[in-house]
JSON list of C-alpha atoms in Angstrom, two decimals:
[
{"chain": "A", "resi": 1, "resn": "MET", "atom": "CA", "xyz": [-12.13, -23.57, 139.53]},
{"chain": "A", "resi": 2, "resn": "ASP", "atom": "CA", "xyz": [-15.39, -22.00, 138.55]},
{"chain": "A", "resi": 3, "resn": "LEU", "atom": "CA", "xyz": [-18.21, -23.69, 140.69]},
{"chain": "A", "resi": 4, "resn": "SER", "atom": "CA", "xyz": [-21.14, -22.62, 138.40]},
{"chain": "A", "resi": 5, "resn": "ASN", "atom": "CA", "xyz": [-19.66, -24.66, 135.59]},
{"chain": "A", "resi": 6, "resn": "LEU", "atom": "CA", "xyz": [-19.45, -27.80, 138.10]},
{"chain": "A", "resi": 7, "resn": "LEU", "atom": "CA", "xyz": [-23.03, -26.96, 139.04]},
{"chain": "A", "resi": 8, "resn": "VAL", "atom": "CA", "xyz": [-24.19, -27.33, 135.44]},
{"chain": "A", "resi": 9, "resn": "ILE", "atom": "CA", "xyz": [-22.04, -30.66, 134.73]},
{"chain": "A", "resi": 10, "resn": "VAL", "atom": "CA", "xyz": [-23.96, -32.07, 137.91]},
{"chain": "A", "resi": 11, "resn": "VAL", "atom": "CA", "xyz": [-27.34, -31.04, 137.06]},
{"chain": "A", "resi": 12, "resn": "GLY", "atom": "CA", "xyz": [-26.75, -31.75, 133.22]},
{"chain": "A", "resi": 13, "resn": "SER", "atom": "CA", "xyz": [-25.37, -35.44, 134.07]},
{"chain": "A", "resi": 14, "resn": "ILE", "atom": "CA", "xyz": [-28.17, -36.04, 136.66]},
{"chain": "A", "resi": 15, "resn": "LEU", "atom": "CA", "xyz": [-31.25, -34.70, 135.14]},
{"chain": "A", "resi": 16, "resn": "ILE", "atom": "CA", "xyz": [-30.87, -33.29, 131.90]},
{"chain": "A", "resi": 17, "resn": "ASN", "atom": "CA", "xyz": [-28.86, -35.76, 130.15]},
{"chain": "A", "resi": 18, "resn": "ASN", "atom": "CA", "xyz": [-29.33, -38.64, 132.38]},
{"chain": "A", "resi": 19, "resn": "PHE", "atom": "CA", "xyz": [-27.15, -41.78, 130.83]},
{"chain": "A", "resi": 20, "resn": "VAL", "atom": "CA", "xyz": [-29.84, -44.26, 131.20]},
{"chain": "A", "resi": 21, "resn": "LEU", "atom": "CA", "xyz": [-33.34, -42.18, 130.43]},
{"chain": "A", "resi": 22, "resn": "MET", "atom": "CA", "xyz": [-31.91, -39.56, 127.88]},
{"chain": "A", "resi": 23, "resn": "ARG", "atom": "CA", "xyz": [-28.70, -41.08, 126.41]},
{"chain": "A", "resi": 24, "resn": "PHE", "atom": "CA", "xyz": [-30.16, -44.63, 126.44]},
{"chain": "A", "resi": 25, "resn": "LEU", "atom": "CA", "xyz": [-26.95, -46.18, 127.88]},
{"chain": "A", "resi": 26, "resn": "GLY", "atom": "CA", "xyz": [-26.59, -48.84, 130.27]},
{"chain": "A", "resi": 27, "resn": "ILE", "atom": "CA", "xyz": [-30.01, -50.17, 129.64]},
{"chain": "A", "resi": 28, "resn": "CYS", "atom": "CA", "xyz": [-29.26, -53.98, 130.29]},
{"chain": "A", "resi": 29, "resn": "PRO", "atom": "CA", "xyz": [-28.25, -53.51, 134.20]},
{"chain": "A", "resi": 30, "resn": "TYR", "atom": "CA", "xyz": [-31.03, -50.84, 134.42]},
{"chain": "A", "resi": 31, "resn": "ILE", "atom": "CA", "xyz": [-33.86, -53.57, 133.41]},
{"chain": "A", "resi": 32, "resn": "GLY", "atom": "CA", "xyz": [-32.01, -56.52, 134.85]},
{"chain": "A", "resi": 33, "resn": "VAL", "atom": "CA", "xyz": [-31.28, -55.26, 138.46]},
{"chain": "A", "resi": 34, "resn": "SER", "atom": "CA", "xyz": [-34.14, -53.04, 139.01]},
{"chain": "A", "resi": 35, "resn": "LYS", "atom": "CA", "xyz": [-36.11, -55.84, 140.54]},
{"chain": "A", "resi": 36, "resn": "LYS", "atom": "CA", "xyz": [-35.27, -55.28, 143.91]},
{"chain": "A", "resi": 37, "resn": "LEU", "atom": "CA", "xyz": [-34.46, -51.90, 145.56]},
{"chain": "A", "resi": 38, "resn": "SER", "atom": "CA", "xyz": [-31.55, -53.34, 147.73]},
{"chain": "A", "resi": 39, "resn": "SER", "atom": "CA", "xyz": [-29.72, -54.62, 144.73]},
{"chain": "A", "resi": 40, "resn": "ALA", "atom": "CA", "xyz": [-30.63, -51.31, 142.64]},
{"chain": "A", "resi": 41, "resn": "VAL", "atom": "CA", "xyz": [-28.98, -49.33, 145.29]},
{"chain": "A", "resi": 42, "resn": "GLY", "atom": "CA", "xyz": [-25.70, -51.85, 145.52]},
{"chain": "A", "resi": 43, "resn": "MET", "atom": "CA", "xyz": [-25.39, -51.93, 141.70]},
{"chain": "A", "resi": 44, "resn": "GLY", "atom": "CA", "xyz": [-25.70, -48.08, 141.71]},
{"chain": "A", "resi": 45, "resn": "MET", "atom": "CA", "xyz": [-23.01, -47.54, 144.35]},
{"chain": "A", "resi": 46, "resn": "ALA", "atom": "CA", "xyz": [-21.00, -50.07, 142.19]},
{"chain": "A", "resi": 47, "resn": "VAL", "atom": "CA", "xyz": [-21.41, -48.00, 138.99]},
{"chain": "A", "resi": 48, "resn": "ILE", "atom": "CA", "xyz": [-20.53, -44.74, 140.71]},
{"chain": "A", "resi": 49, "resn": "PHE", "atom": "CA", "xyz": [-17.49, -46.06, 141.94]},
{"chain": "A", "resi": 50, "resn": "VAL", "atom": "CA", "xyz": [-16.42, -47.68, 138.66]},
{"chain": "A", "resi": 51, "resn": "MET", "atom": "CA", "xyz": [-17.51, -44.58, 136.61]},
{"chain": "A", "resi": 52, "resn": "THR", "atom": "CA", "xyz": [-15.45, -42.27, 138.79]},
{"chain": "A", "resi": 53, "resn": "LEU", "atom": "CA", "xyz": [-12.05, -44.75, 138.81]},
{"chain": "A", "resi": 54, "resn": "ALA", "atom": "CA", "xyz": [-12.48, -45.20, 135.03]},
{"chain": "A", "resi": 55, "resn": "SER", "atom": "CA", "xyz": [-12.89, -41.50, 134.40]},
{"chain": "A", "resi": 56, "resn": "LEU", "atom": "CA", "xyz": [-9.70, -40.95, 136.53]},
{"chain": "A", "resi": 57, "resn": "ALA", "atom": "CA", "xyz": [-7.84, -43.63, 134.82]},
{"chain": "A", "resi": 58, "resn": "SER", "atom": "CA", "xyz": [-9.02, -42.90, 131.17]},
{"chain": "A", "resi": 59, "resn": "TYR", "atom": "CA", "xyz": [-8.10, -39.21, 131.64]},
{"chain": "A", "resi": 60, "resn": "LEU", "atom": "CA", "xyz": [-4.67, -40.14, 132.75]},
{"chain": "A", "resi": 61, "resn": "ILE", "atom": "CA", "xyz": [-3.92, -42.66, 130.24]},
{"chain": "A", "resi": 62, "resn": "TYR", "atom": "CA", "xyz": [-5.47, -40.37, 127.29]},
{"chain": "A", "resi": 63, "resn": "TYR", "atom": "CA", "xyz": [-3.57, -37.25, 128.39]},
{"chain": "A", "resi": 64, "resn": "TYR", "atom": "CA", "xyz": [-0.36, -38.96, 129.22]},
{"chain": "A", "resi": 65, "resn": "LEU", "atom": "CA", "xyz": [-0.11, -41.67, 127.14]},
{"chain": "A", "resi": 66, "resn": "LEU", "atom": "CA", "xyz": [-2.18, -41.47, 123.79]},
{"chain": "A", "resi": 67, "resn": "ALA", "atom": "CA", "xyz": [-2.69, -37.62, 122.82]},
{"chain": "A", "resi": 68, "resn": "PRO", "atom": "CA", "xyz": [0.17, -36.43, 121.08]},
{"chain": "A", "resi": 69, "resn": "GLU", "atom": "CA", "xyz": [0.43, -32.58, 122.71]},
{"chain": "A", "resi": 70, "resn": "THR", "atom": "CA", "xyz": [0.84, -34.12, 126.24]},
{"chain": "A", "resi": 71, "resn": "ASN", "atom": "CA", "xyz": [2.31, -37.59, 126.06]},
{"chain": "A", "resi": 72, "resn": "PHE", "atom": "CA", "xyz": [5.73, -38.44, 126.80]},
{"chain": "A", "resi": 73, "resn": "TRP", "atom": "CA", "xyz": [6.91, -39.65, 123.22]},
{"chain": "A", "resi": 74, "resn": "GLY", "atom": "CA", "xyz": [5.03, -37.19, 121.12]},
{"chain": "A", "resi": 75, "resn": "VAL", "atom": "CA", "xyz": [3.28, -39.78, 118.85]},
{"chain": "A", "resi": 76, "resn": "ASP", "atom": "CA", "xyz": [-0.66, -39.48, 118.06]},
{"chain": "A", "resi": 77, "resn": "LEU", "atom": "CA", "xyz": [-2.01, -42.71, 119.70]},
{"chain": "A", "resi": 78, "resn": "THR", "atom": "CA", "xyz": [-5.70, -41.57, 120.24]},
{"chain": "A", "resi": 79, "resn": "PHE", "atom": "CA", "xyz": [-6.98, -44.23, 117.77]},
{"chain": "A", "resi": 80, "resn": "LEU", "atom": "CA", "xyz": [-6.23, -46.64, 120.65]},
{"chain": "A", "resi": 81, "resn": "ARG", "atom": "CA", "xyz": [-8.74, -44.72, 122.94]},
{"chain": "A", "resi": 82, "resn": "THR", "atom": "CA", "xyz": [-11.58, -47.18, 123.34]},
{"chain": "A", "resi": 83, "resn": "ILE", "atom": "CA", "xyz": [-9.43, -50.14, 123.59]},
{"chain": "A", "resi": 84, "resn": "ALA", "atom": "CA", "xyz": [-7.44, -48.51, 126.23]},
{"chain": "A", "resi": 85, "resn": "PHE", "atom": "CA", "xyz": [-10.69, -47.36, 128.13]},
{"chain": "A", "resi": 86, "resn": "ILE", "atom": "CA", "xyz": [-12.25, -50.76, 127.82]},
{"chain": "A", "resi": 87, "resn": "LEU", "atom": "CA", "xyz": [-9.18, -52.59, 129.25]},
{"chain": "A", "resi": 88, "resn": "VAL", "atom": "CA", "xyz": [-9.39, -50.17, 132.17]},
{"chain": "A", "resi": 89, "resn": "ILE", "atom": "CA", "xyz": [-12.86, -50.45, 132.70]},
{"chain": "A", "resi": 90, "resn": "ALA", "atom": "CA", "xyz": [-12.64, -54.25, 132.69]},
{"chain": "A", "resi": 91, "resn": "SER", "atom": "CA", "xyz": [-9.53, -54.21, 135.26]},
{"chain": "A", "resi": 92, "resn": "LEU", "atom": "CA", "xyz": [-11.59, -51.90, 137.42]},
{"chain": "A", "resi": 93, "resn": "VAL", "atom": "CA", "xyz": [-14.60, -53.87, 137.47]},
{"chain": "A", "resi": 94, "resn": "GLN", "atom": "CA", "xyz": [-12.61, -57.17, 138.26]},
{"chain": "A", "resi": 95, "resn": "PHE", "atom": "CA", "xyz": [-11.39, -55.34, 141.27]},
{"chain": "A", "resi": 96, "resn": "VAL", "atom": "CA", "xyz": [-14.61, -54.31, 142.43]},
{"chain": "A", "resi": 97, "resn": "GLU", "atom": "CA", "xyz": [-16.47, -57.59, 141.72]},
{"chain": "A", "resi": 98, "resn": "MET", "atom": "CA", "xyz": [-13.70, -59.05, 144.06]},
{"chain": "A", "resi": 99, "resn": "VAL", "atom": "CA", "xyz": [-13.86, -56.45, 146.79]},
{"chain": "A", "resi": 100, "resn": "ILE", "atom": "CA", "xyz": [-17.81, -56.95, 146.84]},
{"chain": "A", "resi": 101, "resn": "GLN", "atom": "CA", "xyz": [-17.51, -60.56, 146.92]},
{"chain": "A", "resi": 102, "resn": "LYS", "atom": "CA", "xyz": [-15.28, -60.42, 149.95]},
{"chain": "A", "resi": 103, "resn": "LEU", "atom": "CA", "xyz": [-16.96, -57.54, 152.13]},
{"chain": "A", "resi": 104, "resn": "ALA", "atom": "CA", "xyz": [-20.81, -58.09, 150.90]},
{"chain": "A", "resi": 105, "resn": "PRO", "atom": "CA", "xyz": [-21.33, -61.60, 150.09]},
{"chain": "A", "resi": 106, "resn": "ALA", "atom": "CA", "xyz": [-25.22, -61.23, 150.06]},
{"chain": "A", "resi": 107, "resn": "LEU", "atom": "CA", "xyz": [-25.06, -58.28, 147.55]},
{"chain": "A", "resi": 108, "resn": "TYR", "atom": "CA", "xyz": [-22.59, -60.30, 145.44]},
{"chain": "A", "resi": 109, "resn": "GLN", "atom": "CA", "xyz": [-25.08, -63.07, 145.02]},
{"chain": "A", "resi": 110, "resn": "ALA", "atom": "CA", "xyz": [-28.19, -60.35, 144.43]},
{"chain": "A", "resi": 111, "resn": "LEU", "atom": "CA", "xyz": [-26.08, -58.94, 141.74]},
{"chain": "A", "resi": 112, "resn": "GLY", "atom": "CA", "xyz": [-25.29, -62.17, 140.21]},
{"chain": "A", "resi": 113, "resn": "ILE", "atom": "CA", "xyz": [-24.40, -61.90, 136.31]},
{"chain": "A", "resi": 114, "resn": "PHE", "atom": "CA", "xyz": [-25.14, -58.02, 136.47]},
{"chain": "A", "resi": 115, "resn": "LEU", "atom": "CA", "xyz": [-21.79, -57.26, 138.51]},
{"chain": "A", "resi": 116, "resn": "PRO", "atom": "CA", "xyz": [-19.50, -58.33, 135.42]},
{"chain": "A", "resi": 117, "resn": "LEU", "atom": "CA", "xyz": [-21.85, -56.74, 133.24]},
{"chain": "A", "resi": 118, "resn": "ILE", "atom": "CA", "xyz": [-20.53, -53.57, 134.50]},
{"chain": "A", "resi": 119, "resn": "THR", "atom": "CA", "xyz": [-17.62, -54.15, 132.44]},
{"chain": "A", "resi": 120, "resn": "THR", "atom": "CA", "xyz": [-19.69, -54.07, 129.29]},
{"chain": "A", "resi": 121, "resn": "ASN", "atom": "CA", "xyz": [-21.89, -51.32, 130.38]},
{"chain": "A", "resi": 122, "resn": "CYS", "atom": "CA", "xyz": [-21.87, -48.82, 127.90]},
{"chain": "A", "resi": 123, "resn": "ALA", "atom": "CA", "xyz": [-22.48, -45.98, 130.39]},
{"chain": "A", "resi": 124, "resn": "VAL", "atom": "CA", "xyz": [-19.18, -46.44, 132.03]},
{"chain": "A", "resi": 125, "resn": "LEU", "atom": "CA", "xyz": [-17.44, -46.19, 128.55]},
{"chain": "A", "resi": 126, "resn": "GLY", "atom": "CA", "xyz": [-19.70, -43.23, 127.55]},
{"chain": "A", "resi": 127, "resn": "VAL", "atom": "CA", "xyz": [-18.56, -41.17, 130.38]},
{"chain": "A", "resi": 128, "resn": "ALA", "atom": "CA", "xyz": [-14.92, -41.78, 129.94]},
{"chain": "A", "resi": 129, "resn": "VAL", "atom": "CA", "xyz": [-15.33, -40.91, 126.09]},
{"chain": "A", "resi": 130, "resn": "LEU", "atom": "CA", "xyz": [-17.65, -38.05, 126.62]},
{"chain": "A", "resi": 131, "resn": "ASN", "atom": "CA", "xyz": [-15.01, -36.67, 129.09]},
{"chain": "A", "resi": 132, "resn": "ILE", "atom": "CA", "xyz": [-12.60, -36.50, 126.61]},
{"chain": "A", "resi": 133, "resn": "ASP", "atom": "CA", "xyz": [-15.03, -35.31, 123.81]},
{"chain": "A", "resi": 134, "resn": "GLU", "atom": "CA", "xyz": [-16.09, -32.42, 125.94]},
{"chain": "A", "resi": 135, "resn": "GLN", "atom": "CA", "xyz": [-12.37, -31.31, 126.84]},
{"chain": "A", "resi": 136, "resn": "TYR", "atom": "CA", "xyz": [-13.10, -31.51, 130.60]},
{"chain": "A", "resi": 137, "resn": "ASN", "atom": "CA", "xyz": [-10.09, -31.15, 132.73]},
{"chain": "A", "resi": 138, "resn": "LEU", "atom": "CA", "xyz": [-9.55, -33.62, 135.63]},
{"chain": "A", "resi": 139, "resn": "ILE", "atom": "CA", "xyz": [-11.83, -32.13, 138.16]},
{"chain": "A", "resi": 140, "resn": "GLU", "atom": "CA", "xyz": [-14.43, -31.53, 135.55]},
{"chain": "A", "resi": 141, "resn": "SER", "atom": "CA", "xyz": [-14.14, -35.24, 134.54]},
{"chain": "A", "resi": 142, "resn": "LEU", "atom": "CA", "xyz": [-14.44, -36.50, 138.08]},
{"chain": "A", "resi": 143, "resn": "VAL", "atom": "CA", "xyz": [-17.41, -34.56, 138.68]},
{"chain": "A", "resi": 144, "resn": "ASN", "atom": "CA", "xyz": [-19.07, -35.60, 135.59]},
{"chain": "A", "resi": 145, "resn": "ALA", "atom": "CA", "xyz": [-18.55, -39.25, 136.51]},
{"chain": "A", "resi": 146, "resn": "ILE", "atom": "CA", "xyz": [-19.82, -38.95, 139.77]},
{"chain": "A", "resi": 147, "resn": "ALA", "atom": "CA", "xyz": [-23.00, -37.08, 138.78]},
{"chain": "A", "resi": 148, "resn": "ALA", "atom": "CA", "xyz": [-23.51, -39.51, 135.89]},
{"chain": "A", "resi": 149, "resn": "GLY", "atom": "CA", "xyz": [-23.32, -42.40, 138.38]},
{"chain": "A", "resi": 150, "resn": "ILE", "atom": "CA", "xyz": [-25.79, -40.83, 140.31]},
{"chain": "A", "resi": 151, "resn": "GLY", "atom": "CA", "xyz": [-28.07, -40.17, 137.72]},
{"chain": "A", "resi": 152, "resn": "PHE", "atom": "CA", "xyz": [-27.75, -43.93, 136.92]},
{"chain": "A", "resi": 153, "resn": "THR", "atom": "CA", "xyz": [-28.25, -44.72, 140.47]},
{"chain": "A", "resi": 154, "resn": "LEU", "atom": "CA", "xyz": [-31.46, -42.67, 140.53]},
{"chain": "A", "resi": 155, "resn": "ALA", "atom": "CA", "xyz": [-32.94, -44.16, 137.56]},
{"chain": "A", "resi": 156, "resn": "LEU", "atom": "CA", "xyz": [-32.21, -47.39, 138.86]},
{"chain": "A", "resi": 157, "resn": "VAL", "atom": "CA", "xyz": [-33.73, -46.81, 142.46]},
{"chain": "A", "resi": 158, "resn": "LEU", "atom": "CA", "xyz": [-36.81, -45.21, 140.79]},
{"chain": "A", "resi": 159, "resn": "MET", "atom": "CA", "xyz": [-37.21, -47.94, 138.42]},
{"chain": "A", "resi": 160, "resn": "ALA", "atom": "CA", "xyz": [-36.76, -50.49, 141.41]},
{"chain": "A", "resi": 161, "resn": "GLY", "atom": "CA", "xyz": [-39.27, -48.83, 143.57]},
{"chain": "A", "resi": 162, "resn": "ILE", "atom": "CA", "xyz": [-41.96, -48.65, 140.55]},
{"chain": "A", "resi": 163, "resn": "ARG", "atom": "CA", "xyz": [-41.40, -52.54, 139.95]},
{"chain": "A", "resi": 164, "resn": "GLU", "atom": "CA", "xyz": [-41.76, -53.38, 143.41]},
{"chain": "A", "resi": 165, "resn": "ARG", "atom": "CA", "xyz": [-45.14, -51.62, 143.52]},
{"chain": "A", "resi": 166, "resn": "LEU", "atom": "CA", "xyz": [-46.08, -53.32, 140.16]},
{"chain": "A", "resi": 167, "resn": "GLU", "atom": "CA", "xyz": [-45.39, -56.69, 141.96]},
{"chain": "A", "resi": 168, "resn": "LEU", "atom": "CA", "xyz": [-48.66, -55.98, 143.74]},
{"chain": "A", "resi": 169, "resn": "ALA", "atom": "CA", "xyz": [-50.80, -54.71, 140.80]},
{"chain": "A", "resi": 170, "resn": "ASP", "atom": "CA", "xyz": [-52.99, -56.31, 138.90]},
{"chain": "A", "resi": 171, "resn": "ILE", "atom": "CA", "xyz": [-51.36, -56.35, 135.36]},
{"chain": "A", "resi": 172, "resn": "PRO", "atom": "CA", "xyz": [-52.68, -58.32, 132.40]},
{"chain": "A", "resi": 173, "resn": "LYS", "atom": "CA", "xyz": [-50.71, -61.60, 131.74]},
{"chain": "A", "resi": 174, "resn": "PRO", "atom": "CA", "xyz": [-49.05, -60.48, 128.51]},
{"chain": "A", "resi": 175, "resn": "LEU", "atom": "CA", "xyz": [-47.58, -57.39, 130.29]},
{"chain": "A", "resi": 176, "resn": "GLN", "atom": "CA", "xyz": [-46.20, -59.01, 133.37]},
{"chain": "A", "resi": 177, "resn": "GLY", "atom": "CA", "xyz": [-42.29, -59.04, 133.76]},
{"chain": "A", "resi": 178, "resn": "VAL", "atom": "CA", "xyz": [-39.92, -57.38, 131.13]},
{"chain": "A", "resi": 179, "resn": "PRO", "atom": "CA", "xyz": [-42.89, -55.85, 129.05]},
{"chain": "A", "resi": 180, "resn": "ILE", "atom": "CA", "xyz": [-44.27, -53.72, 131.80]},
{"chain": "A", "resi": 181, "resn": "ALA", "atom": "CA", "xyz": [-40.51, -53.01, 133.00]},
{"chain": "A", "resi": 182, "resn": "PHE", "atom": "CA", "xyz": [-39.88, -51.63, 129.23]},
{"chain": "A", "resi": 183, "resn": "LEU", "atom": "CA", "xyz": [-43.40, -49.57, 129.32]},
{"chain": "A", "resi": 184, "resn": "MET", "atom": "CA", "xyz": [-42.25, -47.99, 132.55]},
{"chain": "A", "resi": 185, "resn": "ALA", "atom": "CA", "xyz": [-38.70, -47.28, 131.32]},
{"chain": "A", "resi": 186, "resn": "GLY", "atom": "CA", "xyz": [-40.31, -45.37, 128.41]},
{"chain": "A", "resi": 187, "resn": "LEU", "atom": "CA", "xyz": [-42.75, -43.27, 130.47]},
{"chain": "A", "resi": 188, "resn": "MET", "atom": "CA", "xyz": [-39.71, -42.54, 132.90]},
{"chain": "A", "resi": 189, "resn": "ALA", "atom": "CA", "xyz": [-37.44, -41.29, 130.04]},
{"chain": "A", "resi": 190, "resn": "ILE", "atom": "CA", "xyz": [-40.71, -38.99, 128.69]},
{"chain": "A", "resi": 191, "resn": "ALA", "atom": "CA", "xyz": [-40.89, -37.57, 132.38]},
{"chain": "A", "resi": 192, "resn": "PHE", "atom": "CA", "xyz": [-37.21, -36.87, 132.46]},
{"chain": "A", "resi": 193, "resn": "LEU", "atom": "CA", "xyz": [-37.47, -35.28, 128.93]},
{"chain": "A", "resi": 194, "resn": "GLY", "atom": "CA", "xyz": [-39.34, -32.50, 131.06]},
{"chain": "A", "resi": 195, "resn": "PHE", "atom": "CA", "xyz": [-35.67, -31.66, 132.36]},
{"chain": "A", "resi": 196, "resn": "SER", "atom": "CA", "xyz": [-34.33, -30.81, 128.86]},
{"chain": "A", "resi": 197, "resn": "GLY", "atom": "CA", "xyz": [-35.62, -27.28, 128.99]},
{"chain": "A", "resi": 198, "resn": "LEU", "atom": "CA", "xyz": [-33.79, -26.57, 132.22]},
{"chain": "A", "resi": 199, "resn": "SER", "atom": "CA", "xyz": [-31.21, -23.95, 132.22]},
{"chain": "A", "resi": 200, "resn": "VAL", "atom": "CA", "xyz": [-28.67, -23.62, 135.06]},
{"chain": "A", "resi": 201, "resn": "GLY", "atom": "CA", "xyz": [-26.48, -20.75, 135.84]}
]
């Protein structure tokens, strides 16, 4: 296993091609859950967990059930990729929701409606599809998923920290709430654009 290749994937997924700030996937939970730092961290951990398991399951489903070169029956079922991945992600999110509700009721209440929204979080589906499109092997897929989840969490935590500080700032009334959050999201995306020229390896 080439460690330099894995390093490129990690740095690329966290900084250069951040799913929220550069690919603009997962904006709904990014804006909705970033009001408090504690809920942002909890949501980030849940997304990392779901992304990793979804990438593992989608890799196995694609190569052992859907792809004609490697599946058991030699039939091309790749047209079912998106449906299969969505079903896997929805099942995993239900599992994570039950676990968080049982183990951390306060976090479950803080996340509220945004926890089931991981099901429709296009960043999770995006990682699963990107792993197949980039023809990553299983280890690369898992590393990409974990790094993408860390990048998502980084964006969420940075935004939550900024929004908590903005609560104390004197902001004009028309910009309070979501408008200033969108402005800050745009500025953060511009800041992360600075990483686009970064070369690793």
